[in-house]
PDB file of C-alpha atoms and ligand atoms in Angstrom:
ATOM      1  CA  MET I   1     136.911 101.698 198.746  1.00 92.00           C
ATOM      2  CA  ILE I   2     138.597 103.321 195.735  1.00 94.00           C
ATOM      3  CA  ASN I   3     137.428 102.093 192.341  1.00 97.00           C
ATOM      4  CA  ALA I   4     140.517 101.001 190.371  1.00 96.00           C
ATOM      5  CA  ASP I   5     139.225 102.204 186.970  1.00 96.00           C
ATOM      6  CA  LYS I   6     138.231 105.569 188.357  1.00 97.00           C
ATOM      7  CA  PHE I   7     141.634 105.877 190.045  1.00 97.00           C
ATOM      8  CA  ARG I   8     143.418 105.069 186.779  1.00 96.00           C
ATOM      9  CA  ARG I   9     141.234 107.435 184.731  1.00 97.00           C
ATOM     10  CA  THR I  10     141.732 110.287 187.191  1.00 98.00           C
ATOM     11  CA  LEU I  11     145.514 109.795 187.232  1.00 97.00           C
ATOM     12  CA  GLY I  12     145.355 109.869 183.420  1.00 97.00           C
ATOM     13  CA  ARG I  13     144.114 113.460 183.580  1.00 98.00           C
ATOM     14  CA  PHE I  14     147.528 114.501 184.838  1.00 98.00           C
ATOM     15  CA  ALA I  15     149.510 115.205 181.653  1.00 97.00           C
ATOM     16  CA  THR I  16     153.114 114.028 181.819  1.00 98.00           C
ATOM     17  CA  GLY I  17     156.157 113.736 179.647  1.00 98.00           C
ATOM     18  CA  VAL I  18     157.460 110.300 178.729  1.00 98.00           C
ATOM     19  CA  ILE I  19     160.835 108.764 179.529  1.00 98.00           C
ATOM     20  CA  VAL I  20     162.577 105.510 178.771  1.00 98.00           C
ATOM     21  CA  ILE I  21     164.518 104.118 181.729  1.00 98.00           C
ATOM     22  CA  THR I  22     167.621 102.398 180.381  1.00 98.00           C
ATOM     23  CA  THR I  23     169.596  99.657 182.082  1.00 97.00           C
ATOM     24  CA  ILE I  24     171.733  96.703 181.027  1.00 95.00           C
ATOM     25  CA  ASP I  25     170.241  93.200 181.036  1.00 93.00           C
ATOM     26  CA  TYR I  26     171.966  90.081 182.352  1.00 92.00           C
ATOM     27  CA  ASP I  27     173.483  89.438 178.879  1.00 92.00           C
ATOM     28  CA  GLY I  28     175.072  92.888 178.887  1.00 92.00           C
ATOM     29  CA  LYS I  29     172.566  94.293 176.360  1.00 92.00           C
ATOM     30  CA  LEU I  30     170.531  97.491 176.492  1.00 94.00           C
ATOM     31  CA  HIS I  31     167.196  97.162 178.249  1.00 94.00           C
ATOM     32  CA  GLY I  32     164.599  99.932 178.135  1.00 95.00           C
ATOM     33  CA  MET I  33     161.299 100.570 179.876  1.00 97.00           C
ATOM     34  CA  THR I  34     158.836 103.331 179.023  1.00 98.00           C
ATOM     35  CA  ALA I  35     157.717 105.287 182.090  1.00 98.00           C
ATOM     36  CA  ASN I  36     155.993 108.476 183.114  1.00 98.00           C
ATOM     37  CA  SER I  37     156.434 108.254 186.884  1.00 98.00           C
ATOM     38  CA  PHE I  38     159.476 110.517 186.824  1.00 98.00           C
ATOM     39  CA  THR I  39     159.963 113.460 189.177  1.00 98.00           C
ATOM     40  CA  SER I  40     162.751 115.762 190.209  1.00 98.00           C
ATOM     41  CA  VAL I  41     163.445 115.463 193.943  1.00 98.00           C
ATOM     42  CA  SER I  42     166.327 117.761 194.867  1.00 98.00           C
ATOM     43  CA  LEU I  43     168.622 120.255 193.145  1.00 98.00           C
ATOM     44  CA  SER I  44     171.483 119.960 195.613  1.00 98.00           C
ATOM     45  CA  PRO I  45     172.322 117.127 195.625  1.00 98.00           C
ATOM     46  CA  PRO I  46     170.769 116.477 192.195  1.00 98.00           C
ATOM     47  CA  LEU I  47     168.182 113.764 192.845  1.00 98.00           C
ATOM     48  CA  ILE I  48     165.335 112.336 190.764  1.00 98.00           C
ATOM     49  CA  LEU I  49     162.906 109.475 191.281  1.00 98.00           C
ATOM     50  CA  VAL I  50     161.157 106.877 189.158  1.00 98.00           C
ATOM     51  CA  CYS I  51     158.546 104.318 190.239  1.00 98.00           C
ATOM     52  CA  VAL I  52     158.936 100.812 188.829  1.00 98.00           C
ATOM     53  CA  ASP I  53     156.466  97.921 189.093  1.00 98.00           C
ATOM     54  CA  VAL I  54     158.082  95.091 191.043  1.00 98.00           C
ATOM     55  CA  GLN I  55     157.015  92.657 188.304  1.00 97.00           C
ATOM     56  CA  ASN I  56     158.879  94.478 185.541  1.00 97.00           C
ATOM     57  CA  GLN I  57     162.265  93.199 184.430  1.00 96.00           C
ATOM     58  CA  THR I  58     163.673  96.695 184.803  1.00 97.00           C
ATOM     59  CA  HIS I  59     162.945  96.520 188.519  1.00 98.00           C
ATOM     60  CA  ASP I  60     165.622  93.905 189.184  1.00 98.00           C
ATOM     61  CA  PHE I  61     168.108  95.292 186.654  1.00 97.00           C
ATOM     62  CA  ILE I  62     168.125  98.590 188.590  1.00 98.00           C
ATOM     63  CA  LYS I  63     168.222  96.830 191.964  1.00 98.00           C
ATOM     64  CA  ASP I  64     171.208  94.693 190.924  1.00 97.00           C
ATOM     65  CA  GLN I  65     173.230  97.220 188.908  1.00 97.00           C
ATOM     66  CA  ARG I  66     172.479 100.206 191.117  1.00 98.00           C
ATOM     67  CA  LYS I  67     172.469 102.561 188.151  1.00 98.00           C
ATOM     68  CA  PHE I  68     170.019 103.585 185.427  1.00 98.00           C
ATOM     69  CA  GLY I  69     169.429 106.199 182.753  1.00 98.00           C
ATOM     70  CA  VAL I  70     166.497 108.555 182.207  1.00 98.00           C
ATOM     71  CA  ASN I  71     165.928 109.406 178.530  1.00 98.00           C
ATOM     72  CA  ILE I  72     163.403 112.206 177.981  1.00 98.00           C
ATOM     73  CA  LEU I  73     161.487 111.442 174.797  1.00 97.00           C
ATOM     74  CA  SER I  74     160.575 113.747 171.949  1.00 97.00           C
ATOM     75  CA  SER I  75     157.358 113.456 169.946  1.00 96.00           C
ATOM     76  CA  LYS I  76     159.431 111.842 167.180  1.00 96.00           C
ATOM     77  CA  GLN I  77     160.151 108.896 169.488  1.00 96.00           C
ATOM     78  CA  ARG I  78     156.576 107.672 169.861  1.00 95.00           C
ATOM     79  CA  GLU I  79     157.397 104.347 168.171  1.00 94.00           C
ATOM     80  CA  LEU I  80     160.344 103.879 170.532  1.00 94.00           C
ATOM     81  CA  SER I  81     158.065 104.540 173.480  1.00 96.00           C
ATOM     82  CA  SER I  82     155.570 101.901 172.317  1.00 94.00           C
ATOM     83  CA  TYR I  83     158.393  99.438 171.735  1.00 94.00           C
ATOM     84  CA  PHE I  84     159.785  99.834 175.251  1.00 95.00           C
ATOM     85  CA  ALA I  85     156.282  99.568 176.778  1.00 96.00           C
ATOM     86  CA  LYS I  86     155.931  95.996 175.486  1.00 90.00           C
ATOM     87  CA  THR I  87     155.838  93.063 177.860  1.00 74.00           C
ATOM     88  CA  ILE I  88     158.418  90.326 178.032  1.00 57.00           C
ATOM     89  CA  PRO I  89     159.847  88.616 176.086  1.00 60.00           C
ATOM     90  CA  GLN I  90     161.098  91.594 174.114  1.00 64.00           C
ATOM     91  CA  PRO I  91     160.424  91.322 170.381  1.00 65.00           C
ATOM     92  CA  PRO I  92     163.430  91.687 168.018  1.00 69.00           C
ATOM     93  CA  GLU I  93     164.948  95.126 168.436  1.00 68.00           C
ATOM     94  CA  PRO I  94     163.800  97.420 165.593  1.00 71.00           C
ATOM     95  CA  ASP I  95     166.121  99.810 163.738  1.00 77.00           C
ATOM     96  CA  ILE I  96     164.726 102.759 165.679  1.00 80.00           C
ATOM     97  CA  VAL I  97     166.756 101.815 168.763  1.00 87.00           C
ATOM     98  CA  GLU I  98     170.060 103.645 168.502  1.00 92.00           C
ATOM     99  CA  SER I  99     172.109 104.070 171.630  1.00 94.00           C
ATOM    100  CA  GLU I 100     175.570 104.657 172.963  1.00 95.00           C
ATOM    101  CA  LEU I 101     177.033 104.024 176.389  1.00 97.00           C
ATOM    102  CA  SER I 102     177.572 106.980 178.691  1.00 97.00           C
ATOM    103  CA  LYS I 103     180.860 107.388 180.594  1.00 97.00           C
ATOM    104  CA  ASN I 104     179.344 105.417 183.480  1.00 97.00           C
ATOM    105  CA  GLY I 105     178.262 102.614 181.146  1.00 97.00           C
ATOM    106  CA  ILE I 106     174.543 103.449 180.977  1.00 98.00           C
ATOM    107  CA  PRO I 107     172.761 103.254 177.591  1.00 97.00           C
ATOM    108  CA  CYS I 108     171.773 106.666 176.241  1.00 97.00           C
ATOM    109  CA  LEU I 109     169.097 106.714 173.500  1.00 96.00           C
ATOM    110  CA  GLN I 110     169.920 108.898 170.513  1.00 95.00           C
ATOM    111  CA  GLY I 111     167.385 111.556 169.568  1.00 94.00           C
ATOM    112  CA  SER I 112     166.144 112.042 173.137  1.00 97.00           C
ATOM    113  CA  LEU I 113     165.624 115.571 174.470  1.00 97.00           C
ATOM    114  CA  GLY I 114     167.907 114.868 177.428  1.00 97.00           C
ATOM    115  CA  PHE I 115     169.651 112.079 179.311  1.00 98.00           C
ATOM    116  CA  LEU I 116     170.345 111.735 183.033  1.00 98.00           C
ATOM    117  CA  GLY I 117     172.757 109.020 184.140  1.00 98.00           C
ATOM    118  CA  CYS I 118     171.982 108.075 187.754  1.00 98.00           C
ATOM    119  CA  SER I 119     173.396 105.975 190.533  1.00 98.00           C
ATOM    120  CA  LEU I 120     170.845 104.369 192.838  1.00 98.00           C
ATOM    121  CA  VAL I 121     170.824 105.982 196.285  1.00 98.00           C
ATOM    122  CA  ALA I 122     167.537 104.727 197.771  1.00 98.00           C
ATOM    123  CA  ALA I 123     164.783 102.209 197.066  1.00 98.00           C
ATOM    124  CA  HIS I 124     161.417 102.361 198.834  1.00 98.00           C
ATOM    125  CA  LEU I 125     158.914  99.586 198.234  1.00 98.00           C
ATOM    126  CA  GLN I 126     155.401 101.059 198.323  1.00 98.00           C
ATOM    127  CA  GLY I 127     152.475  98.887 197.236  1.00 98.00           C
ATOM    128  CA  ASP I 128     153.290  97.179 193.936  1.00 98.00           C
ATOM    129  CA  HIS I 129     156.015  99.639 192.901  1.00 98.00           C
ATOM    130  CA  THR I 130     159.483 100.548 194.132  1.00 98.00           C
ATOM    131  CA  ILE I 131     160.393 104.218 194.277  1.00 98.00           C
ATOM    132  CA  TYR I 132     163.972 104.387 193.031  1.00 98.00           C
ATOM    133  CA  VAL I 133     165.839 107.559 193.933  1.00 98.00           C
ATOM    134  CA  GLY I 134     168.766 108.321 191.653  1.00 98.00           C
ATOM    135  CA  ASN I 135     171.689 110.666 192.137  1.00 98.00           C
ATOM    136  CA  VAL I 136     172.338 112.355 188.786  1.00 98.00           C
ATOM    137  CA  GLU I 137     176.001 111.909 187.869  1.00 98.00           C
ATOM    138  CA  GLU I 138     175.880 112.563 184.129  1.00 98.00           C
ATOM    139  CA  ILE I 139     173.814 114.852 181.943  1.00 98.00           C
ATOM    140  CA  ILE I 140     173.694 114.726 178.155  1.00 97.00           C
ATOM    141  CA  THR I 141     171.613 117.328 176.364  1.00 93.00           C
ATOM    142  CA  GLU I 142     171.757 117.736 172.647  1.00 79.00           C
ATOM    143  CA  ASP I 143     170.675 120.902 170.939  1.00 86.00           C
ATOM    144  CA  ASN I 144     167.416 119.243 169.970  1.00 87.00           C
ATOM    145  CA  PRO I 145     164.542 121.444 168.755  1.00 89.00           C
ATOM    146  CA  ASP I 146     161.986 118.606 168.792  1.00 92.00           C
ATOM    147  CA  ARG I 147     158.872 118.857 170.957  1.00 94.00           C
ATOM    148  CA  PRO I 148     158.353 116.633 173.984  1.00 97.00           C
ATOM    149  CA  LEU I 149     156.224 113.506 173.848  1.00 97.00           C
ATOM    150  CA  ILE I 150     153.172 113.893 176.114  1.00 98.00           C
ATOM    151  CA  PHE I 151     151.018 111.211 177.746  1.00 98.00           C
ATOM    152  CA  TYR I 152     147.467 112.209 178.596  1.00 97.00           C
ATOM    153  CA  GLU I 153     144.301 110.154 179.119  1.00 97.00           C
ATOM    154  CA  SER I 154     146.096 106.931 178.075  1.00 95.00           C
ATOM    155  CA  ASN I 155     147.264 108.384 174.748  1.00 96.00           C
ATOM    156  CA  PHE I 156     150.493 109.771 173.394  1.00 96.00           C
ATOM    157  CA  ARG I 157     150.123 113.377 172.315  1.00 96.00           C
ATOM    158  CA  GLU I 158     152.187 116.291 171.098  1.00 92.00           C
ATOM    159  CA  LEU I 159     152.329 119.854 172.436  1.00 89.00           C
ATOM    160  CA  ASN I 160     150.362 122.007 170.051  1.00 82.00           C
ATOM    161  CA  SER I 161     150.293 125.476 171.492  1.00 67.00           C
ATOM    162  CA  THR I 162     152.431 128.545 171.646  1.00 69.00           C
ATOM    163  CA  GLU I 163     153.869 129.860 174.883  1.00 67.00           C
ATOM    164  CA  ASN I 164     151.722 132.175 176.987  1.00 66.00           C
ATOM    165  CA  GLN I 165     153.079 135.679 176.833  1.00 59.00           C
TER     166      GLN I 165
HETATM  167  C1  FMN T   1     153.178 105.976 178.853  1.00 52.35           C
HETATM  168  C2  FMN T   1     153.577 104.816 179.719  1.00 52.35           C
HETATM  169  C3  FMN T   1     154.057 105.040 181.001  1.00 52.35           C
HETATM  170  C4  FMN T   1     154.460 103.985 181.833  1.00 52.35           C
HETATM  171  N1  FMN T   1     154.958 104.273 183.067  1.00 52.35           N
HETATM  172  C5  FMN T   1     155.403 103.266 183.855  1.00 52.35           C
HETATM  173  C6  FMN T   1     156.002 103.579 185.109  1.00 52.35           C
HETATM  174  O1  FMN T   1     156.139 104.732 185.504  1.00 52.35           O
HETATM  175  N2  FMN T   1     156.432 102.539 185.874  1.00 52.35           N
HETATM  176  C7  FMN T   1     156.307 101.233 185.473  1.00 52.35           C
HETATM  177  O2  FMN T   1     156.717 100.339 186.220  1.00 52.35           O
HETATM  178  N3  FMN T   1     155.758 100.908 184.266  1.00 52.35           N
HETATM  179  C8  FMN T   1     155.327 101.897 183.448  1.00 52.35           C
HETATM  180  N4  FMN T   1     154.785 101.608 182.212  1.00 52.35           N
HETATM  181  C9  FMN T   1     154.654 100.194 181.804  1.00 52.35           C
HETATM  182  C10 FMN T   1     155.990  99.601 181.303  1.00 52.35           C
HETATM  183  O3  FMN T   1     156.541 100.370 180.244  1.00 52.35           O
HETATM  184  C11 FMN T   1     155.734  98.161 180.789  1.00 52.35           C
HETATM  185  O4  FMN T   1     155.165  97.392 181.817  1.00 52.35           O
HETATM  186  C12 FMN T   1     156.995  97.489 180.270  1.00 52.35           C
HETATM  187  O5  FMN T   1     156.591  96.380 179.490  1.00 52.35           O
HETATM  188  C13 FMN T   1     157.949  96.979 181.362  1.00 52.35           C
HETATM  189  O6  FMN T   1     159.059  96.411 180.728  1.00 52.35           O
HETATM  190  P1  FMN T   1     160.066  95.409 181.467  1.00 52.35           P
HETATM  191  O7  FMN T   1     159.260  94.324 182.131  1.00 52.35           O
HETATM  192  O8  FMN T   1     160.900  94.882 180.333  1.00 52.35           O
HETATM  193  O9  FMN T   1     160.864  96.214 182.448  1.00 52.35           O
HETATM  194  C14 FMN T   1     154.367 102.646 181.368  1.00 52.35           C
HETATM  195  C15 FMN T   1     153.864 102.407 180.069  1.00 52.35           C
HETATM  196  C16 FMN T   1     153.487 103.476 179.262  1.00 52.35           C
HETATM  197  C17 FMN T   1     152.981 103.205 177.866  1.00 52.35           C
END
């Protein structure tokens, strides 16, 4: 039998970036969810996946709208990441949330390192999460020199090293 704490702690030793998955709620407003279960799947066609807890609001927004955005966060967006990791009901939206709609009508968070607008092509329920596979139909990348936001051992961190030569 796998010990749940040990499982969680061991997974936490895998350093990841941080994204906010953006969707639209049932009132037509932006809805965001912080996530790190994001992986590229295929280059041709361009596919990515995210894993979403079935109990999260985002789960049904993606299922119903069949589209979602992946916003790759910079280290300057740590507050945004904490905000979108909060449980329901959402607190009043702080000033830090600035967004615009992409061509396909998906909210894109300003200041992110990159944005992928996806249409839902597959959903696989596994355990308590659904693996959502998205076909990337839009890419927005600003010329943003900021560093990525990192999640490691349950803490947000910043890259602090130079490239290996
Ligand atoms: C760094 C970090 C990574 C997370 N990754 C995921 C994830 O990959 N999938 C997920 O379902 N929840 C993830 N969460 C938890 C959600 O952000 C959190 O449950 C959120 O409140 C869900 O919002 P919603 O119910 O409004 O959709 C993560 C939280 C943090 C802080």
